[in-house]
Coordinates of C-alpha atoms and ligand atoms in Angstrom, one line a residue:
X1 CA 0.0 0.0 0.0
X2 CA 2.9 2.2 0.8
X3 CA 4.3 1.9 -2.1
X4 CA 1.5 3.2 -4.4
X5 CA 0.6 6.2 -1.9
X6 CA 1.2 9.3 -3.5
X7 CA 3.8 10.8 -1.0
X8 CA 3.0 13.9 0.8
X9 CA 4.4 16.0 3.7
X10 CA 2.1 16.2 6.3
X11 CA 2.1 15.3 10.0
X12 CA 1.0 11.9 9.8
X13 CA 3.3 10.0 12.1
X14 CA 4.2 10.1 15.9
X15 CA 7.2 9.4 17.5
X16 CA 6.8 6.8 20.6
X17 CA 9.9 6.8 22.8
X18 CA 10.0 3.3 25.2
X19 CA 12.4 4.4 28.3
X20 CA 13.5 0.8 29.7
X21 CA 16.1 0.3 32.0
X22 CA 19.1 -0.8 30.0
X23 CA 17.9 0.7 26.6
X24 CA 15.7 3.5 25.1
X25 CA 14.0 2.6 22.1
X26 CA 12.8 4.9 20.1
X27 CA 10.5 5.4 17.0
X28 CA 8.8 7.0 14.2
X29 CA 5.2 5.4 13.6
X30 CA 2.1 5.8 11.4
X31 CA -1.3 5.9 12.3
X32 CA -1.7 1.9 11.4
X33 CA 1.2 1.1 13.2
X34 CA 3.9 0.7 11.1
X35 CA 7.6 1.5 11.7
X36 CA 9.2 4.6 9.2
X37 CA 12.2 4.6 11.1
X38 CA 13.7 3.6 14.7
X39 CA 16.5 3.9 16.6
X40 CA 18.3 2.5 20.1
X41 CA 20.6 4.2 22.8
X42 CA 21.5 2.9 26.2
X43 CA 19.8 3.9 29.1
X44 CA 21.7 6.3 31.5
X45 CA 22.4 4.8 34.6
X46 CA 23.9 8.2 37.0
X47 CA 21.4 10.7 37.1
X48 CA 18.1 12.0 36.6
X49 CA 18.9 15.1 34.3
X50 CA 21.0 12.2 32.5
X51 CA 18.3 10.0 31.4
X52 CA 16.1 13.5 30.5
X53 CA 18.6 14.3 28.2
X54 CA 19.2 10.9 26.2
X55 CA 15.2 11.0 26.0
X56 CA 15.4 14.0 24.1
X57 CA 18.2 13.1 22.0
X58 CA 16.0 10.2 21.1
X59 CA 13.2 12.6 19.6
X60 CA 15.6 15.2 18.2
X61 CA 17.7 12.5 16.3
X62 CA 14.1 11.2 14.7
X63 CA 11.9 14.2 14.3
X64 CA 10.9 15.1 10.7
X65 CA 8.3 17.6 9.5
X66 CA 5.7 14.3 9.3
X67 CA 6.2 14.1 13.1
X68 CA 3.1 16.0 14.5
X69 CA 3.5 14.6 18.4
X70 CA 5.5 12.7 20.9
X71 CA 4.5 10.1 23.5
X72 CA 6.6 8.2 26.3
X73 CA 6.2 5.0 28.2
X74 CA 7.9 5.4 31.0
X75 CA 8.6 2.7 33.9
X76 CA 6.6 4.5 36.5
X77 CA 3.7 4.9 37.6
X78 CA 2.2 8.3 36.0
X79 CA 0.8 11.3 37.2
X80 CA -1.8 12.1 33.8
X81 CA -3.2 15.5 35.5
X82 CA 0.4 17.2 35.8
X83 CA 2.3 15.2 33.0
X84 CA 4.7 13.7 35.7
X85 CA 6.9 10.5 35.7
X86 CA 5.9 9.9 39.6
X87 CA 9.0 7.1 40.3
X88 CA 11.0 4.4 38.4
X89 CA 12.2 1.4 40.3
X90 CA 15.3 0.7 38.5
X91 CA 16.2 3.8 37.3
X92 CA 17.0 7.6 38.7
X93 CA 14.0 9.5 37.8
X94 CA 11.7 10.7 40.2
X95 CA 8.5 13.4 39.9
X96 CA 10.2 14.5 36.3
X97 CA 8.2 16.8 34.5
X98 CA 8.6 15.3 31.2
X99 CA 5.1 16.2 29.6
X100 CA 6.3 20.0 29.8
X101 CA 9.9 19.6 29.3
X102 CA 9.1 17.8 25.7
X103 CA 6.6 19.8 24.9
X104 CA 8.4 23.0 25.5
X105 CA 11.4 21.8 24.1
X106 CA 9.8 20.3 20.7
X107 CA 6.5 22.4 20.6
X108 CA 3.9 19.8 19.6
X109 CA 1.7 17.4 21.7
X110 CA 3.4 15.2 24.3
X111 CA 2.0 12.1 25.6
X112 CA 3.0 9.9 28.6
X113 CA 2.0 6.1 29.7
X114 CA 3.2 3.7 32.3
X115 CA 5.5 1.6 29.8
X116 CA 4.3 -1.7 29.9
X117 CA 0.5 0.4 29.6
X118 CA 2.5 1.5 26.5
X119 CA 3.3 -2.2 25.3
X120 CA -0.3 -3.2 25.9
X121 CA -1.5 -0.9 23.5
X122 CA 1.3 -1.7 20.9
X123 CA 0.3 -5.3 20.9
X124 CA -3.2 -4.7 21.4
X125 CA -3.5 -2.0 18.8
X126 CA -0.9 -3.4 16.0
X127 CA 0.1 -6.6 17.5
X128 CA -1.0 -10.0 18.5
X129 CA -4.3 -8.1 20.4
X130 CA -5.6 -6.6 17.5
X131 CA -9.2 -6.8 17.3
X132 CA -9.7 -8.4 21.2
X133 CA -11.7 -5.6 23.8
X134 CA -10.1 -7.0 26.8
X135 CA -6.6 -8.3 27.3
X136 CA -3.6 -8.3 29.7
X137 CA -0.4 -8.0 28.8
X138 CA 2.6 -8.4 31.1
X139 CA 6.2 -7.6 30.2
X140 CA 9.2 -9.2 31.4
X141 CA 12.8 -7.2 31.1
X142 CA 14.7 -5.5 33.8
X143 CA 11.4 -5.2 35.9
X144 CA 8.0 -6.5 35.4
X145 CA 5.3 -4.3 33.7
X146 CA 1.7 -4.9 33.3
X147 CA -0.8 -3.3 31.5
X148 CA -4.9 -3.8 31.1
X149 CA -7.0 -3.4 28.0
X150 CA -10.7 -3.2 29.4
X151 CA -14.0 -2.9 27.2
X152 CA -12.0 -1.6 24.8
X153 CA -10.0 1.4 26.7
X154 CA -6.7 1.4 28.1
X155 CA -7.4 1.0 31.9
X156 CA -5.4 3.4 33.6
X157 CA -6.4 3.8 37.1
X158 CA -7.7 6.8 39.1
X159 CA -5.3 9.5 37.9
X160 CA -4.0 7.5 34.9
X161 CA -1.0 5.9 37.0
X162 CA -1.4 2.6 34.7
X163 CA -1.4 -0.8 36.6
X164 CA 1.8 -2.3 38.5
X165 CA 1.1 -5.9 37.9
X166 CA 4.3 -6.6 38.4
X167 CA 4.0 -5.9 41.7
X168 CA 1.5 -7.7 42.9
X169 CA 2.2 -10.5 45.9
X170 CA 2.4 -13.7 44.3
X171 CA 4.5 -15.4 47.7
X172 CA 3.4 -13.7 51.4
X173 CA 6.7 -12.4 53.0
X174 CA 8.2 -14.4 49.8
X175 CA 11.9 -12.6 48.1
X176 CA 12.7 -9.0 48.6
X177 CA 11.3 -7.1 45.3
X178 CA 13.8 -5.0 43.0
X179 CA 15.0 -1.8 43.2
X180 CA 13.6 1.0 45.2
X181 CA 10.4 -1.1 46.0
X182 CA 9.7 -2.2 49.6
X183 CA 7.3 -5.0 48.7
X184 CA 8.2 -8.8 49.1
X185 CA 7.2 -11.6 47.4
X186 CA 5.9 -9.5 44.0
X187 CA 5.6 -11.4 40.9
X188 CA 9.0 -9.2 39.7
X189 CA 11.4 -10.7 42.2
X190 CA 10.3 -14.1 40.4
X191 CA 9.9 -13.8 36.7
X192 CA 11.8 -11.0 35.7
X193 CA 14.8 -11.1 33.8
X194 CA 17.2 -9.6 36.9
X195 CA 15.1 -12.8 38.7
X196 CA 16.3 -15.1 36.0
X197 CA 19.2 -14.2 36.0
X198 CA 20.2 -14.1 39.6
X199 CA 18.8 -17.8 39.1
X200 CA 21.2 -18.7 36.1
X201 CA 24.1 -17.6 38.3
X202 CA 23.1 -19.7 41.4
X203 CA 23.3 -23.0 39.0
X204 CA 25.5 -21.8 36.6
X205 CA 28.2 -19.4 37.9
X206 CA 28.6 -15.6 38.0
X207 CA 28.9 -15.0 34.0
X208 CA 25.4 -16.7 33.5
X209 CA 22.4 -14.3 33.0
X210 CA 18.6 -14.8 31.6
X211 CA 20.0 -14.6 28.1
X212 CA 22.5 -17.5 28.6
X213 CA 19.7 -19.2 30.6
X214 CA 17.8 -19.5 27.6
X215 CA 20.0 -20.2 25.6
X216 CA 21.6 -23.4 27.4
X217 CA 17.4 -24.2 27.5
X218 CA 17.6 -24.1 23.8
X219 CA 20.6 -26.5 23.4
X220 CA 18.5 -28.8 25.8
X221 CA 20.2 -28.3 28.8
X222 CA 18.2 -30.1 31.6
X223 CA 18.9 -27.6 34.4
X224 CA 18.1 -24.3 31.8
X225 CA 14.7 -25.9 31.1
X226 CA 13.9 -26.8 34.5
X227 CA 14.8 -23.0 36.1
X228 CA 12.8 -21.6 32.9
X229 CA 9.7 -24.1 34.1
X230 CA 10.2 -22.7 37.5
X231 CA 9.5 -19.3 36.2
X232 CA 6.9 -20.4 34.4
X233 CA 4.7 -21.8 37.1
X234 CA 5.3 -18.7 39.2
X235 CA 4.1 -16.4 36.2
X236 CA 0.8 -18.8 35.9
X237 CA 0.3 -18.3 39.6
X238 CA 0.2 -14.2 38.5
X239 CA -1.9 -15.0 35.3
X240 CA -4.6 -17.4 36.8
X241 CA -5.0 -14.1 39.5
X242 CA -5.3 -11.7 36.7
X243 CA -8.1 -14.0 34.7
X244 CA -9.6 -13.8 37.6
X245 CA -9.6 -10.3 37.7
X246 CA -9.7 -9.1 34.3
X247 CA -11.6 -11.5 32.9
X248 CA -9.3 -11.2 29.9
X249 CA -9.7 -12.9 26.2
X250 CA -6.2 -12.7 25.9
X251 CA -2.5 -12.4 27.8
X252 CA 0.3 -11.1 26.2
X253 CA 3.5 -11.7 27.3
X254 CA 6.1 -9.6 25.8
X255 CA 9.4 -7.8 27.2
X256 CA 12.9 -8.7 26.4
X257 CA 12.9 -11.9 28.3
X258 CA 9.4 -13.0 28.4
X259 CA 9.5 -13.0 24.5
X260 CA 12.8 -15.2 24.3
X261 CA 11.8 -17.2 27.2
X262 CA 8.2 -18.0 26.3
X263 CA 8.3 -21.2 24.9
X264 CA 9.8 -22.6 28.1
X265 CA 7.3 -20.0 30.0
X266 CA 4.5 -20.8 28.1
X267 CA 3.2 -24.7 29.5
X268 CA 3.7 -24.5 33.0
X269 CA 2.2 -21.1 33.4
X270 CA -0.3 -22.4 31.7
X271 CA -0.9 -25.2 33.4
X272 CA -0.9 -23.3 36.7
X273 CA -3.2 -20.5 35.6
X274 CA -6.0 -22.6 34.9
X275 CA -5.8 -24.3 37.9
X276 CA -6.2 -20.9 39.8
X277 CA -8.8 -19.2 37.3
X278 CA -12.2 -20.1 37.8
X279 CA -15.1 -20.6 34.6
X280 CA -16.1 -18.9 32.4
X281 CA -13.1 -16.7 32.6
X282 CA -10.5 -20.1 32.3
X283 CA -12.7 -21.4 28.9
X284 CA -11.9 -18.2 26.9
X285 CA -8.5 -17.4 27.7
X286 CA -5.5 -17.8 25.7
X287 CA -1.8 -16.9 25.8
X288 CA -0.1 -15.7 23.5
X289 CA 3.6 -14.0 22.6
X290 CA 3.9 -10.3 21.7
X291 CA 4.0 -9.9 17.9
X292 CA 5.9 -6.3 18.0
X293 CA 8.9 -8.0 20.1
X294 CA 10.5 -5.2 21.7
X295 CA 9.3 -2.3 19.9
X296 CA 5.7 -2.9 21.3
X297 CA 6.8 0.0 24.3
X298 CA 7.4 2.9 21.5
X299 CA 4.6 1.9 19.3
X300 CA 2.2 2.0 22.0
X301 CA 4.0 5.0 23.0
X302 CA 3.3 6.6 19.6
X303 CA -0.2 6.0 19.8
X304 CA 0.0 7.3 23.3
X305 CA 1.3 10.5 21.1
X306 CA -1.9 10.0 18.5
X307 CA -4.3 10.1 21.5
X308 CA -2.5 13.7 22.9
X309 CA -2.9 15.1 19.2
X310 CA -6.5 14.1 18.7
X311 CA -7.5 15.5 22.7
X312 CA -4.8 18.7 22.1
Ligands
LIG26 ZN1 7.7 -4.8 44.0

């Protein structure tokens, strides 16, 4: 279709900006979803005013006279009234005023999501949701992110915070969660990647990580695969909850390691969360992998941006 579309400037694309906390990944998208152009930079680690800076690199590098807004998914919960990244977990940003600073410093609409909320609406607008009203999507990287499609909206809480179902207590006084959060037992300290991987290393040395752990699961290591499954059943434990709660048609589980991981992931969780869900929720539910991959976060983002132009 692209190809036959008589080309013309206009501000018809958005730029979604997914800040995760060992990359930011960055791109320029069209109304139906579709990537024009996207880029990747590594996520400060120092300072606050640091990480505000790389975000803005991101949009300068990209921004064309077909970009009409911007949108964010940050790792935070979200203030929506005053445009505020309230407070990441794993990385140092804290009550930033990024709606403002972006919009001041590139002058069109600014957007801002929790960023697995951001993901959700990737995969459920371009992705392997398309189509489905209700769905749940859960990401699995650094931390864990969830975020709810309901009746066909983006559920976002009372002042459009997103949901934290990666925080959620999956084990009573269970591990001590990541980062600057005080909870225990939350489904992040079990099935995120920083989870796997502090697994890996307790079977397979210091030098092992998530990535390795799937990998040795993939050249049928008997250990890898039994960790992975491990994982697994403690992600179904979370999913049978959320079925319950949600009454979802469809999970999604995306995220740098959910999506490498998921066919290990994918039968014990399974079998677990329809232990825990109850009927009719448990008859209609399936689970699939994200479509997008990792770039679900800055398409969602960008239609994050679409939703600010349209409301602006
Ligand atoms: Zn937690």
């Amino acid at each position: 279709m692209r190809g036959i579309t008589v080309p013309t400037v206009q501000a018809g694309h958005a730029i979604g900006v997914d800040l995760g906390g060992t990359k930011i990944l960055a791109g320029i998208v069209a109304r139906d979803g579709s990537v024009v152009r996207r880029t990747e930079r590594a996520t400060p680690q120092d300072s606050q005013e640091h990480v505000l800076a790389e975000l803005e690199a991101s949009v300068a590098e990209l921004l064309d006279e077909s970009v009409a807004a911007v949108g964010f998914g940050a790792p935070s919960p979200i203030d929506q009234e005053n445009g505020i990244v309230v407070r990441c977990v794993n990385l140092p940003l804290e009550n930033a005023p990024l709606r403002d600073r972006m919009r001041e410093r590139f002058g069109i609409p600014v957007g801002l999501d929790n960023d697995a909320n951001a993901a959700a609406i990737g995969e459920w607008r371009a992705g392997a949701g398309r189509g489905e009203d209700d769905l749940v999507m859960l990401t699995l990287g650094t931390g864990v992110g969830g975020g709810v499609i309901s009746g066909g909206r983006p559920f976002r809480g009372r002042n459009g915070e997103g949901v934290e179902l990666g925080h959620i207590v999956i084990v009573h006084e269970g591990r001590p969660c990541q980062g600057g959060c005080t909870g225990r037992g939350h489904l992040e300290a079990y099935v995120s990647g920083s989870a796997a991987t502090a697994a890996a290393r307790e079977t397979f040395g210091p030098s092992a990580d998530a990535h390795r752990l799937v990998r040795l699961a993939n050249e049928g290591d008997a250990e890898a695969k039994k960790l992975l499954e491990e994982v697994g059943g403690y992600l179904g434990s979370a999913i049978g909850s959320f079925v319950n709660v949600f009454a979802p048609q469809l999970v999604v589980l995306g995220g740098g390691f959910g999506v490498a991981a998921f066919d290990y992931l994918r039968k014990p969780a399974e079998e677990v969360a329809l232990r825990e869900a109850l009927e009719p929720m448990r008859s209609s539910v399936r689970l699939s992998k994200a479509e997008l991959g990792t770039a679900a976060g800055f398409i969602g983002a960008a239609f994050v941006a679409f939703e600010a132009l349209d409301n602006s």
